[in-house]
Structure formats: structure tokens, C-alpha cells
Coordinates of C-alpha atoms in Angstrom, one line a residue:
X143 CA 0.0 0.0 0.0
X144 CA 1.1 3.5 -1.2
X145 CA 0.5 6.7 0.6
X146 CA 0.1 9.3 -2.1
X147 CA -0.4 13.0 -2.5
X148 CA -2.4 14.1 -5.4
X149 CA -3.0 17.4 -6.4
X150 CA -6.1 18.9 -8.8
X151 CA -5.9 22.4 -10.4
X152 CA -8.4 24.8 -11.3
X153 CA -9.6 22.5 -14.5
X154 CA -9.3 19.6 -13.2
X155 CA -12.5 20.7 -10.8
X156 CA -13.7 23.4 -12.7
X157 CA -17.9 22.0 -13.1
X158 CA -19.3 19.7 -10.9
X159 CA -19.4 17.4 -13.3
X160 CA -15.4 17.3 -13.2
X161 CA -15.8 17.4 -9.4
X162 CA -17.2 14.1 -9.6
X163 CA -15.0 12.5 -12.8
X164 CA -12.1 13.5 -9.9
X165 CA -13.7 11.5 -6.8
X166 CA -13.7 8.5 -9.8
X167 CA -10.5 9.0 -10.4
X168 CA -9.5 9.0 -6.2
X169 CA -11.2 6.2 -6.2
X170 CA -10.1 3.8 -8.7
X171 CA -6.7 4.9 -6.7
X172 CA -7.6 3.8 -3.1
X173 CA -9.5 0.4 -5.0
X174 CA -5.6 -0.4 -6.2
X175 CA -5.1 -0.4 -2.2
X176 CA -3.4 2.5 -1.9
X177 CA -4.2 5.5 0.6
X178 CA -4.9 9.5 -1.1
X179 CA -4.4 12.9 0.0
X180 CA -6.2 14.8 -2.6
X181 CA -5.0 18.7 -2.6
X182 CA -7.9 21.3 -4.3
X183 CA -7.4 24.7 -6.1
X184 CA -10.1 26.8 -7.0
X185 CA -12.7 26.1 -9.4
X186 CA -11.2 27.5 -12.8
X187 CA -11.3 31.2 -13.0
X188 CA -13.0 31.8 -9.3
X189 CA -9.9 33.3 -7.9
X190 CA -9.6 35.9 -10.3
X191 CA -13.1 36.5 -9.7
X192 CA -13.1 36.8 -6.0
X193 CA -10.0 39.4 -6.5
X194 CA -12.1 41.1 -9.5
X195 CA -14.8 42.0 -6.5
X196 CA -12.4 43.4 -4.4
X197 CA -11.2 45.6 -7.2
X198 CA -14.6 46.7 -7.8
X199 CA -14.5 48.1 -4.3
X200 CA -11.0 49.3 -3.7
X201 CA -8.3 49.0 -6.1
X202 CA -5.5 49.1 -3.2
X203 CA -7.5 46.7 -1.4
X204 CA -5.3 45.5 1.8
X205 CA -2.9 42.8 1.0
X206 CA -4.4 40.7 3.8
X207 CA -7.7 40.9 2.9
X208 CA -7.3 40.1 -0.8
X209 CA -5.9 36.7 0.7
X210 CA -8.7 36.0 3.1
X211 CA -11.2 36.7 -0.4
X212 CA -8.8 34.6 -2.2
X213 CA -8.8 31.7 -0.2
X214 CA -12.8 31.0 -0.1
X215 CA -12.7 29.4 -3.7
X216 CA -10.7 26.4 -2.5
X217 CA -13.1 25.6 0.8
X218 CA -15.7 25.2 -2.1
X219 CA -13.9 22.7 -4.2
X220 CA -12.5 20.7 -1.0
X221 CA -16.4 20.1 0.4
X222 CA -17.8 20.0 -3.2
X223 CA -15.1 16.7 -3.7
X224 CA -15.4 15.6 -0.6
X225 CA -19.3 15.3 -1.0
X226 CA -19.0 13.5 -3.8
X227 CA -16.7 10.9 -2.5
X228 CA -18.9 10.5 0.2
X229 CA -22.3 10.1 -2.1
X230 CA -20.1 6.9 -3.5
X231 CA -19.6 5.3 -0.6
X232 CA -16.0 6.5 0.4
X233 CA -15.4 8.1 3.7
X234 CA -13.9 11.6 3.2
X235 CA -13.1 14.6 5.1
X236 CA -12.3 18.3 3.9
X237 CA -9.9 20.4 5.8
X238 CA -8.4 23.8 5.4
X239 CA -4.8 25.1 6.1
X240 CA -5.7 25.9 10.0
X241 CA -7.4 22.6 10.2
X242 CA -4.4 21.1 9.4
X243 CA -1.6 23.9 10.9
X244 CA 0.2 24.9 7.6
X245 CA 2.9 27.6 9.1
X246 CA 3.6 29.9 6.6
X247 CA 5.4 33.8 7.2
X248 CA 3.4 36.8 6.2
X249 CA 4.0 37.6 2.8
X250 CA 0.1 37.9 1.9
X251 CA -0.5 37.1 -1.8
X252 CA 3.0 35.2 -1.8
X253 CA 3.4 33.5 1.5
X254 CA 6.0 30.8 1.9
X255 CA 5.3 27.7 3.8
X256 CA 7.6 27.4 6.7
X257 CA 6.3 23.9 8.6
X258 CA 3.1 21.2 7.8
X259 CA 1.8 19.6 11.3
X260 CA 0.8 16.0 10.7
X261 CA -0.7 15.0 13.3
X262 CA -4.6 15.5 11.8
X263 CA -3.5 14.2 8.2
X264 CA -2.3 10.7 9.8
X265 CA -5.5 10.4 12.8
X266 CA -7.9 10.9 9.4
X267 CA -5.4 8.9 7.1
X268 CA -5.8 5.7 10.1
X269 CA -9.2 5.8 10.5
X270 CA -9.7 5.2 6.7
X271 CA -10.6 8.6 5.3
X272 CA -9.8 10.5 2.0
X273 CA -8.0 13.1 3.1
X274 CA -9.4 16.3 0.7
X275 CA -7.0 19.6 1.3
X276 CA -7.2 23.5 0.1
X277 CA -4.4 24.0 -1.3
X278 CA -2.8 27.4 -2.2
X279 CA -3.3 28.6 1.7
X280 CA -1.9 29.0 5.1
X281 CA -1.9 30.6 8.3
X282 CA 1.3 32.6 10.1
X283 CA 2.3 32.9 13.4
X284 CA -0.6 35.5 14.3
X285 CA -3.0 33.2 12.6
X286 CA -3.8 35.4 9.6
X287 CA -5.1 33.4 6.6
X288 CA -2.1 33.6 3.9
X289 CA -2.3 32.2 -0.2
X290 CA 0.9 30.9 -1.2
X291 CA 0.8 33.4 -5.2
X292 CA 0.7 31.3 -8.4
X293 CA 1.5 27.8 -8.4
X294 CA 0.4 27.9 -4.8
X295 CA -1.8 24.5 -4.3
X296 CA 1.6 22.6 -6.8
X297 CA 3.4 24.0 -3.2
X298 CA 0.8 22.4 -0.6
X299 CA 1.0 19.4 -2.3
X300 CA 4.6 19.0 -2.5
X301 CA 4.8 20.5 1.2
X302 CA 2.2 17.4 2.6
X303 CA 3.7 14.8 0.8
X304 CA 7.2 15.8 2.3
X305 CA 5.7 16.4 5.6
X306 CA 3.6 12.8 5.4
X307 CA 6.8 11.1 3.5
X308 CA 4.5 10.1 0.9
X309 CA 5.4 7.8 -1.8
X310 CA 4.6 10.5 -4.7
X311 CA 3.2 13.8 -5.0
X312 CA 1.0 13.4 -8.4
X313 CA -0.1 16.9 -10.0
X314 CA -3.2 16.5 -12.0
X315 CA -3.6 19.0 -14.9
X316 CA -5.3 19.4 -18.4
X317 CA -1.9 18.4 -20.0
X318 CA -0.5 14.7 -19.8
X319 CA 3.0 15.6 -18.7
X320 CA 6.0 17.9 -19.4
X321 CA 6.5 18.7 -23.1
X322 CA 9.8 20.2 -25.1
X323 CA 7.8 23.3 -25.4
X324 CA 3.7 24.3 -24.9
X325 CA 2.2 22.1 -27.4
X326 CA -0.3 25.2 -28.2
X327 CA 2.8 26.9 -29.3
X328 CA 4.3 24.2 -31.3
X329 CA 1.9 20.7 -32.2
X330 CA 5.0 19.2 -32.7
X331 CA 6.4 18.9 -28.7
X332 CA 7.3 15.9 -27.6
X333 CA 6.1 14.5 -24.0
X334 CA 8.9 13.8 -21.5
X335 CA 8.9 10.4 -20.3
X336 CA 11.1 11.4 -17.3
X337 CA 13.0 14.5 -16.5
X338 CA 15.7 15.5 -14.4
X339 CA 15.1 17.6 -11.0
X340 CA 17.8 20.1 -12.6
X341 CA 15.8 20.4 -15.8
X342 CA 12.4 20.3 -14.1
X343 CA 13.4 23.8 -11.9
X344 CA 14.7 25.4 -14.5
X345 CA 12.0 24.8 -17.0
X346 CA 9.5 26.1 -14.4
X347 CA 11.8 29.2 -13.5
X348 CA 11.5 30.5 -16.8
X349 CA 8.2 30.0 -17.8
X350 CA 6.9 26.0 -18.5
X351 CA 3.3 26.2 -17.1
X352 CA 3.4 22.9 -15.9
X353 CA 4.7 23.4 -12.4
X354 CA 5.7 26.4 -10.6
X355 CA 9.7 26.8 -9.9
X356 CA 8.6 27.1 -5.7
X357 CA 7.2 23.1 -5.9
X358 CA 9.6 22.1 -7.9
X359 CA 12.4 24.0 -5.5
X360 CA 10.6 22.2 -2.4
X361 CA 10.1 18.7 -3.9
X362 CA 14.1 19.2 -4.2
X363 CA 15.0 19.9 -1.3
X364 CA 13.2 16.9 0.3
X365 CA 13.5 14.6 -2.5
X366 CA 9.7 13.8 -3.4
X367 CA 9.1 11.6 -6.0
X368 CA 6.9 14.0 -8.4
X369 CA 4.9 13.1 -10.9
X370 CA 3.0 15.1 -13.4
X371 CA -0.2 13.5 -15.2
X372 CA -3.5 14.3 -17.0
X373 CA -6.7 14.3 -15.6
X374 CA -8.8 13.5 -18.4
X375 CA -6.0 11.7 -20.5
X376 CA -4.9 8.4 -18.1
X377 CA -1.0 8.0 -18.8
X378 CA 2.2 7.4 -17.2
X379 CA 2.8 11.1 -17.7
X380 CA 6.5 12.4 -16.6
X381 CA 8.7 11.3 -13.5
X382 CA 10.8 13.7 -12.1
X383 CA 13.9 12.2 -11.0
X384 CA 17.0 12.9 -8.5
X385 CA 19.2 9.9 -10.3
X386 CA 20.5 9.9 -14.1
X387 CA 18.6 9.2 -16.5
X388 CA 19.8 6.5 -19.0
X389 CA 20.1 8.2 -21.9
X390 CA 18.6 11.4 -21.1
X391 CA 18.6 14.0 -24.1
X392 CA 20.9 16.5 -24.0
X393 CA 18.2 19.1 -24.5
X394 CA 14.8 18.7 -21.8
X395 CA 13.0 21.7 -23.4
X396 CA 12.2 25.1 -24.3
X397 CA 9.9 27.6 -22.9
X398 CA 8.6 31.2 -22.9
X399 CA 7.6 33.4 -20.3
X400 CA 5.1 37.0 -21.2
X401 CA 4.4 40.1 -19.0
X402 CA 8.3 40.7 -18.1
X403 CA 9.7 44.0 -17.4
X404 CA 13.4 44.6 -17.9
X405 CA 14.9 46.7 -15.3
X406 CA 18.4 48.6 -15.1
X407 CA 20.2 50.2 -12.5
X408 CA 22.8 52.7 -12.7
X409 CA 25.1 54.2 -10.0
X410 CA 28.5 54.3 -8.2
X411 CA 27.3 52.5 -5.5
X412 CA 26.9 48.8 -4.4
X413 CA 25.2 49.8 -1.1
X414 CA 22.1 50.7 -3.6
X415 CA 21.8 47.6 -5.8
X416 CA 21.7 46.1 -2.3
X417 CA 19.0 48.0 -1.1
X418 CA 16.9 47.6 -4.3
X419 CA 17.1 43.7 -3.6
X420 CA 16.2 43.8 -0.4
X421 CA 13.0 45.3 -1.8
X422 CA 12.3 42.8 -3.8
X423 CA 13.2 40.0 -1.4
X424 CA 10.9 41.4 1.6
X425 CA 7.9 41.5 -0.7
X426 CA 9.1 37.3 -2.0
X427 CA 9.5 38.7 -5.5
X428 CA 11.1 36.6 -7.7
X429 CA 13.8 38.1 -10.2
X430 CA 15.8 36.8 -12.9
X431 CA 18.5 37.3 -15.8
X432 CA 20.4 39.2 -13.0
X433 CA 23.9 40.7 -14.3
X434 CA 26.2 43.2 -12.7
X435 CA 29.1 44.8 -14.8
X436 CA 31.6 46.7 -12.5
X437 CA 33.7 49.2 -13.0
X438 CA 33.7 53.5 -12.1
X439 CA 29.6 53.0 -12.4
X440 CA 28.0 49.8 -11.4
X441 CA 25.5 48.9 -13.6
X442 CA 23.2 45.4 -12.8
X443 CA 20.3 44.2 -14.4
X444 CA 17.2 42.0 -13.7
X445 CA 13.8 40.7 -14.8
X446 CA 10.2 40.5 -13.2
X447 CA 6.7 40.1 -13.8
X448 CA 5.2 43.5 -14.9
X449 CA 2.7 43.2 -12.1
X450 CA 5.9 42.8 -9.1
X451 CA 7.8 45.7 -11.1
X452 CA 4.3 47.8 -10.3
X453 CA 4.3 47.0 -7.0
X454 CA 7.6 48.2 -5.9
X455 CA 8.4 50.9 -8.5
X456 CA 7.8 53.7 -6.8
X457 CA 9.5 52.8 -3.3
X458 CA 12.6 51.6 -5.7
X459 CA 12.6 54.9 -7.0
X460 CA 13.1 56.7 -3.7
X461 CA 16.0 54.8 -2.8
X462 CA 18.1 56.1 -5.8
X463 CA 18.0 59.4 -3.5
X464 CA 20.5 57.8 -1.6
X465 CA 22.8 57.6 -4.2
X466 CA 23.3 60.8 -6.1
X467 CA 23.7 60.2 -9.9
X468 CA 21.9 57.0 -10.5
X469 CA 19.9 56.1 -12.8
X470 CA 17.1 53.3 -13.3
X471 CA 15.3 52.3 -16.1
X472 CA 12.3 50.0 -17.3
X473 CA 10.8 48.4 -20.5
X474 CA 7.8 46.6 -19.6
X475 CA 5.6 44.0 -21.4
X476 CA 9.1 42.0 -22.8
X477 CA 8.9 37.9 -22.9
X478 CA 11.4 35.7 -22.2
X479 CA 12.6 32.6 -24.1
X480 CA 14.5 29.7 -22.6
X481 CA 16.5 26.7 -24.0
X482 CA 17.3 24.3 -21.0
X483 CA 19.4 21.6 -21.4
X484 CA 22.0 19.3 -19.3
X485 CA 25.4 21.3 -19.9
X486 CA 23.9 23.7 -22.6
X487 CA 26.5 26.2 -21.2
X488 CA 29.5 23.9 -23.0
X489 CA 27.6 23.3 -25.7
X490 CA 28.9 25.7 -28.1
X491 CA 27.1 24.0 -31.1
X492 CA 23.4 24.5 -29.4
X493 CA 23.6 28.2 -28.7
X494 CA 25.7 29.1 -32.2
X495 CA 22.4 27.8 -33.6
X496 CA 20.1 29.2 -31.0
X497 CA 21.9 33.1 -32.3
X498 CA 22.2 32.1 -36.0
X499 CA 17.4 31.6 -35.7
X500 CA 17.9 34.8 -34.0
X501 CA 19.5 36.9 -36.2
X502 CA 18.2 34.7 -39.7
X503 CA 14.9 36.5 -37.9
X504 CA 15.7 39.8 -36.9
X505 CA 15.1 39.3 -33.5
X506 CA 16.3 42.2 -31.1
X507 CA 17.3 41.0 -28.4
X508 CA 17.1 43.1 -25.2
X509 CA 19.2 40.9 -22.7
X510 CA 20.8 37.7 -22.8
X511 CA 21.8 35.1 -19.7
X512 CA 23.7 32.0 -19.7
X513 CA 24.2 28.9 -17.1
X514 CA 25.3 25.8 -17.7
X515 CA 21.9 24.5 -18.3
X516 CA 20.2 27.3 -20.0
X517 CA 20.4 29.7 -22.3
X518 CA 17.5 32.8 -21.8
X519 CA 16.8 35.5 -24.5
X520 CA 14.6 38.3 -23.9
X521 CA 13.0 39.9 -26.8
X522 CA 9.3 41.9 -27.9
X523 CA 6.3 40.1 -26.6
X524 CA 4.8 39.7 -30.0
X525 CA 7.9 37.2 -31.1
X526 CA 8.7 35.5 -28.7
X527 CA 5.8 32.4 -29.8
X528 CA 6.5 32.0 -33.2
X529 CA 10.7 32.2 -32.5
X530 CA 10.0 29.4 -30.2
X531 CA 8.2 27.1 -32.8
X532 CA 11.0 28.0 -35.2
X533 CA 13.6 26.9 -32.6
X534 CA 12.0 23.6 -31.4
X535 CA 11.7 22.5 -35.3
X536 CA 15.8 23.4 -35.4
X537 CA 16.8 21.9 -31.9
X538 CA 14.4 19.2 -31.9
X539 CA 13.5 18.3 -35.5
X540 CA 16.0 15.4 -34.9
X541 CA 17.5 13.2 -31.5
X542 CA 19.6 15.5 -30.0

């Protein structure tokens, strides 16, 4: 007997009709003899309704507020799934984040899970129940209700299967697995059988909608066995792994991300870029493409969502007056493409081709970032799609 973990976005339960094709699917899991912890979002499109209320009334609506709104779409789904397990004969109970003590700090809107209690999960697990859970929510250490941002119910999952030691955390989703790039971009992706945990993060960092980089960056760090698979498509689907992978490509995929803003600092001061940073970190904003070129005027780099870049402009702003003679600057609504790859950094083959699409296209490119597994491009919003087609058919149009 397995214990598993699995997880149901905002599709997956988005009728009640799919409510109940979900408590099927829970089912036919526990008739194998195995034991389920089945993690909820929202019914599709209900958080952004909830928040679009809140805007109705106050468009700088308090942060802590917003997350208490945001929240009540996910204790629908949880009773709605756990009534219909229970019309089917299967003993269920629905609990939220305080039910259960998910510790989180007090980032509201993009809280980060600090510790899972479970002492609940395993008293319901032993007395035979189907365990159904809200994902994307918390509580810190006041005992304010906090939402974990996007991706948020991917985190709960991984964060109960660690906590439980579950055998595997299985995301549910409209797609059957991880592709070589969004197969509404390109029809002619190819589904990953398995892919490395290396692979997996960076994919999600930069923009593959599968998973969000925070679950994939928790599953690492306490090795859960994650798997992603389709609800309405039965399938193996794709096995992250912590081990080599016999014969793994030498390229996992490619992805975009939209609705980036490019920012760039100016000045004769480190104590300033440091200061900037620290902005962004106390607010749990993620940045990338970061690049720092020294010399009689520091000047460093980064990328954001246009929405995080919004949110913190203005106080970014007022710290230049601490630094007289800097400069910052923004170009908003940018996208951001990504080849990721096992040791794409030494591959000087891949990325020669990667620049020679580019430029055969005209493509102006704003920034570029290398690692040793990826290679990111940021260019025009309106390019980035089609450029990514064009480079799967020239990267992946044979084994690589």
C-alpha cells in the first residue's frame, strides 16, 4: 500500500461534473489499495473573480484581505469533492490550512510555507478517510489566513507529501505531462517520459506552465518523487527524477515566459543595488536574468513580472536618493525565451544555432543570460511564440 499525494488544479474541478469525474479517479486509486491525500485549487477562474470583486470596491485593497477573499474558492472545491466521495460510498473529510496547521510567514498574496503539522492528516489517514485539502493557503504565526501566489496548491501538495513522507506527489492537470515546449505553441512537442530535477526547476523558473519553480524548488530539497499527469488523459505522464537518467537528451526543453519587465540600475554605489534587492526580497518577488558589470559606475540588471515591477516601483525609485547620480530604467511587457538543457552552457554548437534563428529573424534582443543548463533570450512580446516554434523545429526536428 502506497500513501500518495495528489493534487487537482483549477480545470481539473472546474464543473461539478469534473468534481465528480475527480472523486472517480480518487477512487479507482484507493481500490488499487493505496491511501490518497487529494489537494484542491479553486474552481477555474473563481480566484480571479473573487479578486475582481475586491477591485470593484478598492483597487489598493489590503494585501491581507485580498488573501482572506482569495482563499474562499478552494473551501468550495474541498467540500464539493469531498461530498462526492462520500455520495459513493468512500469516507472523506475536507480540511483547510488551520485545520491542518500549515505555518507559513506573512507575505500575503506570496506567502512561503515554513512547517506542515501531521498529526490530523495521519488520525484521518488511520481511520480510513480520503483526506481532501485546500491547497494554495496557510496561516502565520498571528493566525492570519495567507495564499501561497501562483503555483500555490503545486506548493501544498509537495509541502504534505514531504511532511507525510508520501510515496509521490502526483499533479493533475489538463496536460499529460512535461513537453519540449507548450504544445499550443508548437503541435509538434514531444512529451517527456522522465526528467531530471535540474531540468524540471529550470523549466519552471523560466516559464513552462506545468509546475511552478517554488514546488519544484521544495520537492528538491526533500526529495519527493513528483509526478505530473492528466486528468482527463490516463498516462504514465513524466517522472521527475533525483538519479541519471539513462540516456537522457541533451536538451529537456524550451519555454517562454510573457508580462516581463526589464529593469536597469545605474550608480557608483553597491550599497544601492543592495538596497533595491532587499525590496524585492521582503515582498518574496522573484527576479531573474540578474547581471552586474563593474567598474567607475556599477550597472546590474534584472527581470520581473510586470505586475511585481508595479508593486515596488515607486519605493525603488526613492531609494536612488541615496545615491546621487543613479539612474534606473524600465521596459515593460518583454517575454522571455528559454533553451534548458544538461550542460547547454558547454555546448557551443546549441547556442551558435540558437543566435544564427535569431538573427536569420531579426530578433532584437534586449538581454541575454547564460548557465550551464540554459540559455534565456529576452526579446518583444509579440515574437517571442512564433521564435519558439521556429527553434524547437531546429533543436528538436532530430534526437539530440
Amino acid at each position: 500500500m502506497a500513501l500518495l499525494v495528489q493534487k487537482f488544479g483549477g480545470t481539473s474541478v472546474g464543473t461539478t461534473e469534473r468534481i465528480e469525474a475527480v472523486a472517480e479517479l480518487i477512487i479507482r486509486t484507493v481500490q488499487a489499495g493505496h491511501k490518497v491525500v487529494a489537494v484542491v485549487s479553486a474552481m477555474a477562474g473563481d480566484t480571479n473573480r473573487l479578486l475582481g470583486l475586491a477591485q470593484q470596491i478598492d483597487v489598493k485593497a489590503a494585501p491581507r484581505e485580498l488573501d482572506v477573499l482569495a482563499a474562499a474558492g478552494e473551501q468550495v472545491t474541498v467540500a464539493l469533492l469531498a461530498i462526492a466521495l462520500v455520495k459513493r460510498g468512500y469516507p472523506a473529510v475536507s480540511l483547510l490550512a488551520d485545520q491542518i496547521c500549515i505555518r507559513t510567514d506573512n507575505k500575503f498574496g506570496r506567502a512561503r510555507i515554513e512547517h506542515v503539522e501531521t498529526h490530523r492528516l495521519q488520525q484521518e489517514l488511520e481511520q480510513g478517510h480520503i483526506v481532501v485539502v485546500a491547497g494554495f493557503q496557510g496561516r502565520d504565526f498571528e493566525g492570519n489566513l495567507t495564499t501561497l501566489g501562483r503555483g500555490g496548491s503545486d506548493t501544498s501538495a509537495v509541502a504534505l507529501a514531504a511532511a507525510l513522507q508520501a510515496d509521490e506527489c502526483q499533479i493533475y492537470t489538463d496536460v499529460d505531462g512535461v513537453y519540449s515546449i507548450d504544445p499550443r505553441i508548437c503541435p509538434a512537442a514531444k512529451r517527456l517520459a522522465f526528467i531530471p530535477y535540474g531540468d524540471m526547476l529550470e523549466l519552471a523558473s523560466v516559464g513552462a506552465k506545468v509546475l511552478h519553480s517554488r514546488s519544484v524548488e521544495y520537492a528538491g530539497r526533500f526529495q519527493v518523487l513528483l509526478r505530473v499527469l492528466s486528468t482527463f488523459r490516463p498516462d504514465a505522464g513524466t517522472l521527475m527524477l533525483y538519479r541519471d537518467i539513462p540516456q537522457q537528451p541533451l536538451l529537456s526543453g524550451i519555454a517562454c515566459q510573457h508580462g516581463l519587465t526589464l529593469v536597469q540600475l545605474e550608480h557608483a554605489s553597491p550599497e544601492l543595488t543592495s538596497a533595491v534587492l532587499e525590496l524585492l526580497s521582503a515582498r518574496n518577488i522573484d527576479i531573474d536574468m540578474v547581471r552586474t558589470e563593474a567598474g567607475s559606475v556599477v550597472k546590474t540588471e534584472w527581470v520581473l513580472a510586470n505586475a511585481d515591477w508595479q508593486q515596488v516601483a515607486e519605493e525603488a525609485r526613492e531609494l536612488l536618493k541615496i545615491c546621487q547620480g543613479a539612474t534606473l530604467r524600465s521596459q515593460a511587457n518583454l517575454a522571455k525565451l528559454s533553451v534548458v538543457g544538461y550542460g547547454i552552457g558547454t555546448q557551443a554548437d546549441i547556442v551558435a544555432r540558437v543566435h544564427q534563428l535569431l538573427d536569420l529573424l531579426n530578433i532584437e534582443l534586449w538581454s541575454v543570460y547564460q548557465t550551464d543548463t540554459r540559455l534565456s533570450v529576452l526579446m518583444a512580446a509579440e515574437q517571442v511564440d512564433a521564435t519558439a516554434a521556429k527553434l524547437h523545429q531546429v533543436l528538436f526536428g532530430s534526437d539530440n
